[in-house]
Coordinates of C-alpha atoms in Angstrom, one line a residue:
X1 CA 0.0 0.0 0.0
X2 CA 1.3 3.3 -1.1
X3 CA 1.1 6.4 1.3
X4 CA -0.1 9.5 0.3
X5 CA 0.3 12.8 2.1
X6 CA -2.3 16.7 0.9
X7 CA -0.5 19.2 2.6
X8 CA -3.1 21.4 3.7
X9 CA -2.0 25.6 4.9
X10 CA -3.6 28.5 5.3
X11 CA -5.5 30.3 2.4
X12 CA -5.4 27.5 0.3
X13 CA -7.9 26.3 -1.9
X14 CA -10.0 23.7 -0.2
X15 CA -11.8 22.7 -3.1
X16 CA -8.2 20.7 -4.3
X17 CA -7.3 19.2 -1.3
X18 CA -11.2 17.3 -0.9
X19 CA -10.8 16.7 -5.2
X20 CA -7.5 14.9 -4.1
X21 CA -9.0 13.1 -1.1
X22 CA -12.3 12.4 -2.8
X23 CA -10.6 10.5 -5.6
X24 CA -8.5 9.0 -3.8
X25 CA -11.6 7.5 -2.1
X26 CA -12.8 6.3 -5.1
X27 CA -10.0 4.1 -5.6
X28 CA -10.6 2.6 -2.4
X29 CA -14.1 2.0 -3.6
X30 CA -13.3 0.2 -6.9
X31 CA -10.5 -2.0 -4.6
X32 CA -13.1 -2.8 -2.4
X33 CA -15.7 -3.7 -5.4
X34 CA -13.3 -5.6 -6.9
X35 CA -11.7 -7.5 -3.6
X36 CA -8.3 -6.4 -4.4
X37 CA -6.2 -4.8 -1.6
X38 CA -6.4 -1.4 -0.5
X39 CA -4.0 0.0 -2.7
X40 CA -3.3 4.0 -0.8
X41 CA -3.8 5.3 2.6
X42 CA -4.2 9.1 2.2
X43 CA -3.5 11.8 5.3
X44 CA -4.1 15.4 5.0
X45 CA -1.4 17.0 6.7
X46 CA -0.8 20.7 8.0
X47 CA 2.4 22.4 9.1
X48 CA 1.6 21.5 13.2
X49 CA -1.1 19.0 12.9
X50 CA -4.0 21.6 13.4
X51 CA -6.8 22.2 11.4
X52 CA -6.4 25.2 9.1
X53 CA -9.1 27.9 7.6
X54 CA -9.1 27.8 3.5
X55 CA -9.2 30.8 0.8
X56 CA -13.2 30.0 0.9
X57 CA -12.6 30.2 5.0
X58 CA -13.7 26.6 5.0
X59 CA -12.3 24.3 8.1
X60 CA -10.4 21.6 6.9
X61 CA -8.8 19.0 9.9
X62 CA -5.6 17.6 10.0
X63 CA -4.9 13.6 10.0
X64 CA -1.5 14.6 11.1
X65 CA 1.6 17.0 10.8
X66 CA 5.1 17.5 9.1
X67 CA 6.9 14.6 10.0
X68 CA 9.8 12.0 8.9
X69 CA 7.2 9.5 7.8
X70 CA 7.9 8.5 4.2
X71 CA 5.2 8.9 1.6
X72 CA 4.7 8.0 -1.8
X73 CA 3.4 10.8 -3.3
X74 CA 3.1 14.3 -2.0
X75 CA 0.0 16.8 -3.0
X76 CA 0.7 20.4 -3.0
X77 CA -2.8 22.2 -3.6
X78 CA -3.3 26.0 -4.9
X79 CA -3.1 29.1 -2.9
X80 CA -5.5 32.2 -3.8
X81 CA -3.0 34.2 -5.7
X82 CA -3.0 37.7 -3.8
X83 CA -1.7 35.6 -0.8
X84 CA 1.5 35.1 -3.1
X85 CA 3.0 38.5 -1.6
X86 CA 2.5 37.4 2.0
X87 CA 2.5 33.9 2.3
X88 CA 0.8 32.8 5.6
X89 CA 2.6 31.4 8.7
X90 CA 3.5 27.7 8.4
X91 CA 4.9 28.1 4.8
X92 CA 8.7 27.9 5.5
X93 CA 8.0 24.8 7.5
X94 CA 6.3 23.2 4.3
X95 CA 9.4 24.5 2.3
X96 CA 11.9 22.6 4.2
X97 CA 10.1 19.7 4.5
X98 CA 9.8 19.4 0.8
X99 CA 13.5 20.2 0.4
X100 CA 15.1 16.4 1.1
X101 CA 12.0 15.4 -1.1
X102 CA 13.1 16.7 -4.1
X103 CA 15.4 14.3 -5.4
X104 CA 13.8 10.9 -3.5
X105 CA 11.6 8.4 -4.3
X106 CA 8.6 10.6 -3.5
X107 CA 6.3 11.9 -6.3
X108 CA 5.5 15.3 -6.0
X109 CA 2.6 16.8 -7.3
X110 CA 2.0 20.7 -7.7
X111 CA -1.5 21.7 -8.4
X112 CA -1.6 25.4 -10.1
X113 CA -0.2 28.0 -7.7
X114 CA 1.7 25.0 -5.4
X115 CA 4.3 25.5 -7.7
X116 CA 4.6 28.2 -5.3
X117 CA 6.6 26.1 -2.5
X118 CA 8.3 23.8 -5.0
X119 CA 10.1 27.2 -6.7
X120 CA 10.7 28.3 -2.7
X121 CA 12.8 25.1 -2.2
X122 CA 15.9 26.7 -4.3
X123 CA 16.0 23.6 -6.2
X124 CA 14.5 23.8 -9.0
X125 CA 16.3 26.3 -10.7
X126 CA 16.2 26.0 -14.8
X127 CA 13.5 23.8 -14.5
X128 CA 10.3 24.4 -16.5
X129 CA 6.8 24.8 -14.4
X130 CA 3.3 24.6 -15.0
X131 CA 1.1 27.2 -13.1
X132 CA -2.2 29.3 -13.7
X133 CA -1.9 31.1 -16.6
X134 CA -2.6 34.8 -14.4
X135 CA 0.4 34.1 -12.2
X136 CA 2.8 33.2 -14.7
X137 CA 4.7 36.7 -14.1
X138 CA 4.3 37.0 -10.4
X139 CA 5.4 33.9 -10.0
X140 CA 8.6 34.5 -12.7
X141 CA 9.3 37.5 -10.6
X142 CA 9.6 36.0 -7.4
X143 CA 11.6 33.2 -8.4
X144 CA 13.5 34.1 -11.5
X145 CA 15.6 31.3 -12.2
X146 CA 12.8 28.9 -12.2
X147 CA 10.8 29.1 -15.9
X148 CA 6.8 29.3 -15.3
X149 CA 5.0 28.2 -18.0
X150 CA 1.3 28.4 -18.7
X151 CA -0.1 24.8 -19.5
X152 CA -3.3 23.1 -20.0
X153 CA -2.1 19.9 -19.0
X154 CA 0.8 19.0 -16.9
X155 CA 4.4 18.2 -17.3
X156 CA 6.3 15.8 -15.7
X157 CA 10.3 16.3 -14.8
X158 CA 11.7 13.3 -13.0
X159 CA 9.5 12.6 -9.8
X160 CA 8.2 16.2 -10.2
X161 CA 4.3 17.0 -11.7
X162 CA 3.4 20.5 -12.2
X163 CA -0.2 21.4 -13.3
X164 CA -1.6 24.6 -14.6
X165 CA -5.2 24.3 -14.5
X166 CA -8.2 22.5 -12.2
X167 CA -8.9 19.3 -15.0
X168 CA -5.0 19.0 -15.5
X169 CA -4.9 17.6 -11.9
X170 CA -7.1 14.9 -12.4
X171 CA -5.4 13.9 -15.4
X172 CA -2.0 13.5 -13.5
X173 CA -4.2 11.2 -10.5
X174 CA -5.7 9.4 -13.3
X175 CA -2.0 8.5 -14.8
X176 CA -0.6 8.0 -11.6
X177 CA -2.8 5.4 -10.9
X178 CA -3.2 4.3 -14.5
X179 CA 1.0 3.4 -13.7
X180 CA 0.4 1.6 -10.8
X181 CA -2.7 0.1 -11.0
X182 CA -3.2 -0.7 -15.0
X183 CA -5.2 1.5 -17.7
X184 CA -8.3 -0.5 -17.1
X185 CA -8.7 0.3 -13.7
X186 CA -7.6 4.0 -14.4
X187 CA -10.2 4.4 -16.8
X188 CA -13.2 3.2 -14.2
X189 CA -12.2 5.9 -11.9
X190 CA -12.5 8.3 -14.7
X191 CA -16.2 6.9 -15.4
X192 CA -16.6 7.5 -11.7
X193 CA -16.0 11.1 -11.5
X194 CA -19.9 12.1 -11.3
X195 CA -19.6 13.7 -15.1
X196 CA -22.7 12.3 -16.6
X197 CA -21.5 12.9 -20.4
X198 CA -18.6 10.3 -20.8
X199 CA -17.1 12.6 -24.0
X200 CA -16.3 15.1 -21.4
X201 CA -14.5 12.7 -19.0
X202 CA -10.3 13.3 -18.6
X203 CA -8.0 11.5 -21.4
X204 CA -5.7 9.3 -19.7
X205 CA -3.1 9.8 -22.4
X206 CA -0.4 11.2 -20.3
X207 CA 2.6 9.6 -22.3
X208 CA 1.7 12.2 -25.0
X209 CA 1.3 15.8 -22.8
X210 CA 4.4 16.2 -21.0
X211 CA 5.9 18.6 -23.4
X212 CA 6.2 22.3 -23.6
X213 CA 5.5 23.4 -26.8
X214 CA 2.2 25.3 -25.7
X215 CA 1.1 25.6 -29.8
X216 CA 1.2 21.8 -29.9
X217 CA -1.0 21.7 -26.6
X218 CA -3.7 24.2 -28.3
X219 CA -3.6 21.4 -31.0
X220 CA -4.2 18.3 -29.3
X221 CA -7.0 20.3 -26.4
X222 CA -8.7 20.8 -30.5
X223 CA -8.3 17.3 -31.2
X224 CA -9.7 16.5 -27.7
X225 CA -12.7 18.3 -28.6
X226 CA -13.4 17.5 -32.1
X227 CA -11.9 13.6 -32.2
X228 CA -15.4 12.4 -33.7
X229 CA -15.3 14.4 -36.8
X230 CA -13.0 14.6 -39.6
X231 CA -9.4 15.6 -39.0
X232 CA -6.9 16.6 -41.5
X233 CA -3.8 17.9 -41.3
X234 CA -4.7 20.3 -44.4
X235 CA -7.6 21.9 -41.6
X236 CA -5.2 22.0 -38.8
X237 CA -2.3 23.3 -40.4
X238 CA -4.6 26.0 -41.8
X239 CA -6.8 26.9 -38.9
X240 CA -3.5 27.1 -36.6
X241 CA -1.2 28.8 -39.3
X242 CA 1.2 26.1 -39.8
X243 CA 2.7 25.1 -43.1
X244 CA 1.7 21.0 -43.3
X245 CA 5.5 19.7 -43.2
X246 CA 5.9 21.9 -40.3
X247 CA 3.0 21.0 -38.4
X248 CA 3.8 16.9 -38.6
X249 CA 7.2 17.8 -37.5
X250 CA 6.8 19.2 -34.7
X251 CA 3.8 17.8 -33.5
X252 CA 5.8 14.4 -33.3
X253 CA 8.9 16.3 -32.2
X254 CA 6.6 17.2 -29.0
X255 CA 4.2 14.3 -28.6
X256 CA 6.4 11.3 -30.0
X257 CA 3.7 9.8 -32.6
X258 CA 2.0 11.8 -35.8
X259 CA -1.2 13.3 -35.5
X260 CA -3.2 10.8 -36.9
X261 CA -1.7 8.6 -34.6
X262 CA -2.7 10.9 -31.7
X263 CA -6.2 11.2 -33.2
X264 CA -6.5 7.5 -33.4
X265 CA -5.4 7.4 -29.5
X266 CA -8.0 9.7 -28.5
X267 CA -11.2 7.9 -30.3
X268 CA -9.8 4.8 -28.5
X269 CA -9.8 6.3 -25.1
X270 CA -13.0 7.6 -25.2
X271 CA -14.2 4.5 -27.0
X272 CA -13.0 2.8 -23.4
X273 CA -15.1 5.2 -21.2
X274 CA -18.0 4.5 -23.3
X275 CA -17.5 1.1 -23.4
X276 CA -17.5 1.2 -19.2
X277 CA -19.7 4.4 -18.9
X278 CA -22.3 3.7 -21.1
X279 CA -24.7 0.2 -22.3
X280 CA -24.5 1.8 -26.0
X281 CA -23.5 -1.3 -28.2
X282 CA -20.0 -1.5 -30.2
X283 CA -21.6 -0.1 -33.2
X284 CA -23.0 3.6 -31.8
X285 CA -19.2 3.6 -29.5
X286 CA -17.9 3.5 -33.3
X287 CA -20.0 6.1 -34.4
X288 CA -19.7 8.2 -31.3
X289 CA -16.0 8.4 -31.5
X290 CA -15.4 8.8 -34.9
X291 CA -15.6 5.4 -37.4
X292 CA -18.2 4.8 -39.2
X293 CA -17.1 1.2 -40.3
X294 CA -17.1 -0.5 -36.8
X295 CA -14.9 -3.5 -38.2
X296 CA -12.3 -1.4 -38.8
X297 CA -12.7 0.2 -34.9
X298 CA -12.6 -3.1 -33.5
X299 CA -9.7 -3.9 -35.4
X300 CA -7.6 -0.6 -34.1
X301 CA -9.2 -1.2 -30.3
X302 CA -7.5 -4.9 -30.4
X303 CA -3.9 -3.7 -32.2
X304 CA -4.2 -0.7 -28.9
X305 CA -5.7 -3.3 -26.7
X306 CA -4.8 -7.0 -26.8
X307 CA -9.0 -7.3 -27.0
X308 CA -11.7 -6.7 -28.6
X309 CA -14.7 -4.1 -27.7
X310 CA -16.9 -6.7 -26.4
X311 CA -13.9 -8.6 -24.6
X312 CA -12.8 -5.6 -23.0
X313 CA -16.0 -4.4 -21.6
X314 CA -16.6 -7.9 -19.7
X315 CA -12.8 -8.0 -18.6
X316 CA -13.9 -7.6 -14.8

């Protein structure tokens, strides 16, 4: 079982410490539904063990303090950016915890304005962070040899995960435990979320967002969106003024695969989530995500899969 620590201070948002914890709890769920072993025990912590007030002056108790226990993954929520100037009490405690964290086992995890304390450790210099898009420039300014970056997603350096918006921290919790747990069981915590429309559930296609070309993130948040209609790279290189040879190269250059590729990754993820989500048959998934000739989509979801549709949907 894998230990999991939500550092919880003063003025910081509550609403991502519970989305952490909450999700978390699902997991727990799905082990419990499927008799497998609880796979994380999650704490929220605080600087001296005491319950703090959030941004939205919402209580939110302690399961313990800073300490020397080891965990597996460390959660850094957001702080309501005016506080940026005058951080409250309890923050250079945080800081040098984190510090011997940086380069262990631990995977840390940065949601938006977190970055915050990550930058404050002094060793992260050069590195390049995700953050809310409106404190790109305070944040440059207070820590100038770290590089803020506004990002959709989230990147990944080493054992660190940055996020720059709300949805980009589920995505990293969805590939975290798509890594340990398997991408089946990754995908029926995304179908658990309480989103009733399956289309608009997170991608757990993390191997292809940890890049930093933002153009290329514009691209594939399109493709996201549109992945049921028809996608040429004529369209996209006009619509986002890229020459065509220009566009495949450097797609690939900051994904790893072609666009097509990408788009054919995307129909087969949400064809999963449908698959789990939803009691539509193989034919209307097909449909849904963009193939009309459901033999051929069956085909692509076995090459991607090791199964077919059908299969897949009844591998409990």
């Amino acid at each position: 079982m894998k230990n999991i620590a939500i550092i919880a201070y003063e003025d910081c948002w509550a609403v991502s410490v519970f989305l952490a914890k909450d999700f978390f709890t699902i997991v727990s769920l799905l082990d419990s539904h499927y008799s497998l072993p609880q796979s994380y025990e999650v704490e929220i912590i605080t600087a001296d063990g005491s319950a703090i007030t959030s941004s939205s002056n919402s209580l939110v108790i302690a399961d313990n303090s800073l300490s020397d226990k080891a965990y597996d993954l460390v959660i850094i929520p957001p702080i309501e950016g005016s506080k940026l100037k005058n951080m409250p009490l309890g923050t250079d405690l945080i800081i040098d915890w984190l510090k011997p964290k940086i380069h262990s086992s631990s995977s840390i995890l940065s949601l938006s304005t977190g970055s915050y304390f990550l930058a404050a450790t002094g060793q992260l210099n050069k590195m390049v962070i995700a953050t809310h898009w409106s404190l790109v420039k305070p944040l440059s300014k207070l820590f100038p040899d770290c590089q803020f970056i506004s990002h959709k997603s989230y990147l990944r350096t080493g054992n660190i995960y940055t996020t720059g918006s709300f949805e980009a921290g589920i995505s990293v919790l969805l590939g975290i435990v798509a890594k340990d747990k398997g991408d089946r069981f990754s995908q029926q915590c995304a179908t658990h979320l309480l989103i009733s429309d399956s289309n608009k559930l997170n991608l757990i296609l993390p191997q292809f967002n940890n890049h930093r070309d933002e153009k290329i993130n514009e691209i594939q948040d399109w493709i996201n969106n549109h992945s049921s209609g028809l996608i040429t790279i004529h369209e996209l290189a006009k619509q986002f003024n890229f020459s065509e040879r220009n566009l495949k190269r450097r797609f690939s250059q900051a994904t790893g695969i072609s666009i097509n590729k990408y788009v054919q990754e995307v129909r087969i993820d949400k064809a999963k989530k449908q698959l789990l989500a939803t009691d539509k048959t193989v034919n209307e998934i097909s449909v849904d995500v963009g193939y009309e000739n459901s033999s051929f989509f069956s085909r692509l979801f076995k090459k991607s899969t090791g199964l077919t549709p059908a299969k897949w949907r009844k591998n409990d």
